[in-house]
Amino acid sequence: MSINGVRQVYRLQVAFCPSSPTSKGTRNFIRFYLRDLAERNPTLQLDVRITPRRAPVLRAWYYNEHHTQGRRQKLSVKGRDAEGVADGFYQLRNRAGRKLDEFEMWPQPVTTSPSVQGPWRPGMWTDKEARTRALHQVHKSQ
């Protein structure tokens, strides 16, 4: 994601094991996708790191508000195929790197002057005659 036209991610790292079966998709991603992605994203620093006996991981470093080193985020790509690793790459690249803010529920509106017509209730906009017929049918059945 970009803020004021500046993409917030500045470094992406691919860490994988050279022999683990869970890293097979990551190795295929490096073999078939990484060069093309590096050419499409010239401002992004891409690192490939071999980590024996470790699960494959994508790590991203983001700028903060003052364009200094900010947050880091990590995404596990264990057991994913090459397309899944590429999706993870795009997820990290397109993030802003900020913590997500908690959304607050909008409080119920409070009024000091209630409506002259009365409070809202379900079915108040239906046909009045249909409501009265339904009420009469309920009273007759009792």
PDB file of C-alpha atoms in Angstrom:
ATOM      1  CA  MET A   1       0.000   0.000   0.000  1.00  0.00           C
ATOM      2  CA  SER A   2       1.254   3.455  -0.687  1.00  0.00           C
ATOM      3  CA  ILE A   3       0.801   6.498   1.491  1.00  0.00           C
ATOM      4  CA  ASN A   4       1.124   9.798  -0.383  1.00  0.00           C
ATOM      5  CA  GLY A   5       2.415   7.874  -3.396  1.00  0.00           C
ATOM      6  CA  VAL A   6       5.232   6.138  -1.486  1.00  0.00           C
ATOM      7  CA  ARG A   7       5.122   2.375  -1.127  1.00  0.00           C
ATOM      8  CA  GLN A   8       5.689   1.591   2.536  1.00  0.00           C
ATOM      9  CA  VAL A   9       7.590  -1.689   2.188  1.00  0.00           C
ATOM     10  CA  TYR A  10      11.288  -1.288   1.465  1.00  0.00           C
ATOM     11  CA  ARG A  11      12.696  -4.768   2.030  1.00  0.00           C
ATOM     12  CA  LEU A  12      11.379  -8.298   1.547  1.00  0.00           C
ATOM     13  CA  GLN A  13      13.209 -11.442   2.596  1.00  0.00           C
ATOM     14  CA  VAL A  14      12.530 -15.026   1.531  1.00  0.00           C
ATOM     15  CA  ALA A  15      13.920 -17.575   4.006  1.00  0.00           C
ATOM     16  CA  PHE A  16      13.756 -21.291   3.209  1.00  0.00           C
ATOM     17  CA  CYS A  17      15.371 -24.668   3.824  1.00  0.00           C
ATOM     18  CA  PRO A  18      17.232 -26.156   0.843  1.00  0.00           C
ATOM     19  CA  SER A  19      16.104 -29.733   1.547  1.00  0.00           C
ATOM     20  CA  SER A  20      12.808 -29.604   3.460  1.00  0.00           C
ATOM     21  CA  PRO A  21       9.660 -30.818   1.649  1.00  0.00           C
ATOM     22  CA  THR A  22       7.688 -27.931   3.211  1.00  0.00           C
ATOM     23  CA  SER A  23       9.990 -25.501   1.376  1.00  0.00           C
ATOM     24  CA  LYS A  24       9.440 -27.030  -2.064  1.00  0.00           C
ATOM     25  CA  GLY A  25       6.938 -24.332  -3.087  1.00  0.00           C
ATOM     26  CA  THR A  26       9.292 -21.617  -1.871  1.00  0.00           C
ATOM     27  CA  ARG A  27      12.179 -23.072  -3.871  1.00  0.00           C
ATOM     28  CA  ASN A  28       9.946 -23.177  -6.974  1.00  0.00           C
ATOM     29  CA  PHE A  29       8.880 -19.586  -6.263  1.00  0.00           C
ATOM     30  CA  ILE A  30      12.529 -18.512  -6.230  1.00  0.00           C
ATOM     31  CA  ARG A  31      13.275 -20.490  -9.368  1.00  0.00           C
ATOM     32  CA  PHE A  32      10.319 -19.318 -11.470  1.00  0.00           C
ATOM     33  CA  TYR A  33       8.873 -16.095 -10.017  1.00  0.00           C
ATOM     34  CA  LEU A  34      11.457 -14.104  -8.089  1.00  0.00           C
ATOM     35  CA  ARG A  35      13.407 -12.645 -11.023  1.00  0.00           C
ATOM     36  CA  ASP A  36      10.244 -11.354 -12.680  1.00  0.00           C
ATOM     37  CA  LEU A  37       8.997  -9.861  -9.390  1.00  0.00           C
ATOM     38  CA  ALA A  38      12.370  -8.177  -8.811  1.00  0.00           C
ATOM     39  CA  GLU A  39      12.198  -6.585 -12.267  1.00  0.00           C
ATOM     40  CA  ARG A  40       8.632  -5.365 -11.623  1.00  0.00           C
ATOM     41  CA  ASN A  41       9.560  -3.890  -8.221  1.00  0.00           C
ATOM     42  CA  PRO A  42      12.897  -2.099  -8.709  1.00  0.00           C
ATOM     43  CA  THR A  43      12.590  -0.023  -5.510  1.00  0.00           C
ATOM     44  CA  LEU A  44      12.131  -3.107  -3.333  1.00  0.00           C
ATOM     45  CA  GLN A  45      15.192  -4.755  -1.817  1.00  0.00           C
ATOM     46  CA  LEU A  46      14.787  -8.538  -2.149  1.00  0.00           C
ATOM     47  CA  ASP A  47      16.845 -10.922  -0.031  1.00  0.00           C
ATOM     48  CA  VAL A  48      17.022 -14.700  -0.270  1.00  0.00           C
ATOM     49  CA  ARG A  49      18.232 -16.448   2.848  1.00  0.00           C
ATOM     50  CA  ILE A  50      18.922 -20.150   3.306  1.00  0.00           C
ATOM     51  CA  THR A  51      17.921 -21.311   6.788  1.00  0.00           C
ATOM     52  CA  PRO A  52      18.536 -25.063   7.221  1.00  0.00           C
ATOM     53  CA  ARG A  53      15.937 -27.011   9.216  1.00  0.00           C
ATOM     54  CA  ARG A  54      13.574 -24.020   9.450  1.00  0.00           C
ATOM     55  CA  ALA A  55      10.091 -23.497   8.028  1.00  0.00           C
ATOM     56  CA  PRO A  56       9.902 -21.163   5.006  1.00  0.00           C
ATOM     57  CA  VAL A  57       9.022 -17.571   5.869  1.00  0.00           C
ATOM     58  CA  LEU A  58       8.513 -14.258   4.110  1.00  0.00           C
ATOM     59  CA  ARG A  59       9.596 -11.191   6.099  1.00  0.00           C
ATOM     60  CA  ALA A  60       8.879  -7.566   5.236  1.00  0.00           C
ATOM     61  CA  TRP A  61      10.296  -4.314   6.601  1.00  0.00           C
ATOM     62  CA  TYR A  62       8.210  -1.136   6.411  1.00  0.00           C
ATOM     63  CA  TYR A  63       8.883   2.582   6.728  1.00  0.00           C
ATOM     64  CA  ASN A  64       7.180   4.462   9.519  1.00  0.00           C
ATOM     65  CA  GLU A  65       5.745   7.989   9.306  1.00  0.00           C
ATOM     66  CA  HIS A  66       9.196   9.593   9.244  1.00  0.00           C
ATOM     67  CA  HIS A  67      10.678   7.285   6.570  1.00  0.00           C
ATOM     68  CA  THR A  68      12.912   5.547   9.045  1.00  0.00           C
ATOM     69  CA  GLN A  69      12.895   1.875   9.837  1.00  0.00           C
ATOM     70  CA  GLY A  70       9.498   0.941  11.172  1.00  0.00           C
ATOM     71  CA  ARG A  71       7.637  -2.290  11.709  1.00  0.00           C
ATOM     72  CA  ARG A  72       8.507  -5.774  10.514  1.00  0.00           C
ATOM     73  CA  GLN A  73       5.980  -8.415   9.574  1.00  0.00           C
ATOM     74  CA  LYS A  74       6.413 -12.120   9.005  1.00  0.00           C
ATOM     75  CA  LEU A  75       4.271 -14.537   6.994  1.00  0.00           C
ATOM     76  CA  SER A  76       4.694 -18.304   7.130  1.00  0.00           C
ATOM     77  CA  VAL A  77       4.523 -19.982   3.723  1.00  0.00           C
ATOM     78  CA  LYS A  78       5.039 -23.514   5.037  1.00  0.00           C
ATOM     79  CA  GLY A  79       3.634 -26.104   2.639  1.00  0.00           C
ATOM     80  CA  ARG A  80       2.393 -23.576   0.058  1.00  0.00           C
ATOM     81  CA  ASP A  81       3.008 -24.034  -3.639  1.00  0.00           C
ATOM     82  CA  ALA A  82       4.834 -21.410  -5.711  1.00  0.00           C
ATOM     83  CA  GLU A  83       1.618 -19.501  -6.491  1.00  0.00           C
ATOM     84  CA  GLY A  84       0.731 -19.404  -2.785  1.00  0.00           C
ATOM     85  CA  VAL A  85       4.168 -17.991  -1.953  1.00  0.00           C
ATOM     86  CA  ALA A  86       3.678 -15.364  -4.690  1.00  0.00           C
ATOM     87  CA  ASP A  87       0.307 -14.460  -3.110  1.00  0.00           C
ATOM     88  CA  GLY A  88       2.055 -14.037   0.238  1.00  0.00           C
ATOM     89  CA  PHE A  89       4.672 -11.847  -1.462  1.00  0.00           C
ATOM     90  CA  TYR A  90       1.927  -9.589  -2.838  1.00  0.00           C
ATOM     91  CA  GLN A  91       0.116  -9.513   0.528  1.00  0.00           C
ATOM     92  CA  LEU A  92       3.220  -8.254   2.296  1.00  0.00           C
ATOM     93  CA  ARG A  93       4.116  -5.854  -0.515  1.00  0.00           C
ATOM     94  CA  ASN A  94       0.663  -4.244  -0.530  1.00  0.00           C
ATOM     95  CA  ARG A  95       0.362  -3.723   3.232  1.00  0.00           C
ATOM     96  CA  ALA A  96       1.053  -0.413   4.915  1.00  0.00           C
ATOM     97  CA  GLY A  97       2.896  -2.098   7.775  1.00  0.00           C
ATOM     98  CA  ARG A  98       0.800  -0.428  10.450  1.00  0.00           C
ATOM     99  CA  LYS A  99      -1.088  -2.145  13.225  1.00  0.00           C
ATOM    100  CA  LEU A 100      -4.758  -2.439  12.454  1.00  0.00           C
ATOM    101  CA  ASP A 101      -6.855  -0.114  14.545  1.00  0.00           C
ATOM    102  CA  GLU A 102      -9.752  -1.595  16.433  1.00  0.00           C
ATOM    103  CA  PHE A 103     -13.039  -0.446  15.020  1.00  0.00           C
ATOM    104  CA  GLU A 104     -15.426   1.005  17.547  1.00  0.00           C
ATOM    105  CA  MET A 105     -19.115   0.343  17.284  1.00  0.00           C
ATOM    106  CA  TRP A 106     -21.093   3.489  16.736  1.00  0.00           C
ATOM    107  CA  PRO A 107     -23.031   4.130  19.934  1.00  0.00           C
ATOM    108  CA  GLN A 108     -26.793   4.142  19.835  1.00  0.00           C
ATOM    109  CA  PRO A 109     -28.075   7.650  19.181  1.00  0.00           C
ATOM    110  CA  VAL A 110     -29.385   9.246  22.348  1.00  0.00           C
ATOM    111  CA  THR A 111     -32.031  11.903  22.095  1.00  0.00           C
ATOM    112  CA  THR A 112     -33.466  14.224  24.682  1.00  0.00           C
ATOM    113  CA  SER A 113     -36.643  14.756  22.691  1.00  0.00           C
ATOM    114  CA  PRO A 114     -38.343  11.474  21.755  1.00  0.00           C
ATOM    115  CA  SER A 115     -40.385  11.259  18.580  1.00  0.00           C
ATOM    116  CA  VAL A 116     -43.975  12.496  18.768  1.00  0.00           C
ATOM    117  CA  GLN A 117     -45.006   9.564  16.559  1.00  0.00           C
ATOM    118  CA  GLY A 118     -43.606   6.996  18.987  1.00  0.00           C
ATOM    119  CA  PRO A 119     -40.614   4.657  18.826  1.00  0.00           C
ATOM    120  CA  TRP A 120     -39.874   2.447  15.847  1.00  0.00           C
ATOM    121  CA  ARG A 121     -41.069  -1.147  16.019  1.00  0.00           C
ATOM    122  CA  PRO A 122     -40.909  -4.019  13.541  1.00  0.00           C
ATOM    123  CA  GLY A 123     -43.744  -4.075  11.052  1.00  0.00           C
ATOM    124  CA  MET A 124     -44.777  -0.488  11.618  1.00  0.00           C
ATOM    125  CA  TRP A 125     -44.612   0.312   7.888  1.00  0.00           C
ATOM    126  CA  THR A 126     -46.778  -2.596   6.752  1.00  0.00           C
ATOM    127  CA  ASP A 127     -50.427  -2.216   5.840  1.00  0.00           C
ATOM    128  CA  LYS A 128     -52.481  -1.233   8.928  1.00  0.00           C
ATOM    129  CA  GLU A 129     -55.513  -3.280   7.828  1.00  0.00           C
ATOM    130  CA  ALA A 130     -53.328  -6.382   7.378  1.00  0.00           C
ATOM    131  CA  ARG A 131     -51.990  -5.920  10.919  1.00  0.00           C
ATOM    132  CA  THR A 132     -55.440  -5.590  12.412  1.00  0.00           C
ATOM    133  CA  ARG A 133     -56.669  -8.688  10.501  1.00  0.00           C
ATOM    134  CA  ALA A 134     -53.700 -10.647  11.808  1.00  0.00           C
ATOM    135  CA  LEU A 135     -54.454  -9.511  15.372  1.00  0.00           C
ATOM    136  CA  HIS A 136     -58.136 -10.494  15.030  1.00  0.00           C
ATOM    137  CA  GLN A 137     -57.138 -13.936  13.735  1.00  0.00           C
ATOM    138  CA  VAL A 138     -54.830 -14.425  16.719  1.00  0.00           C
ATOM    139  CA  HIS A 139     -57.619 -13.436  19.166  1.00  0.00           C
ATOM    140  CA  LYS A 140     -60.197 -15.697  17.434  1.00  0.00           C
ATOM    141  CA  SER A 141     -57.882 -18.730  17.604  1.00  0.00           C
ATOM    142  CA  GLN A 142     -57.410 -18.319  21.368  1.00  0.00           C
TER     143      GLN A 142
END
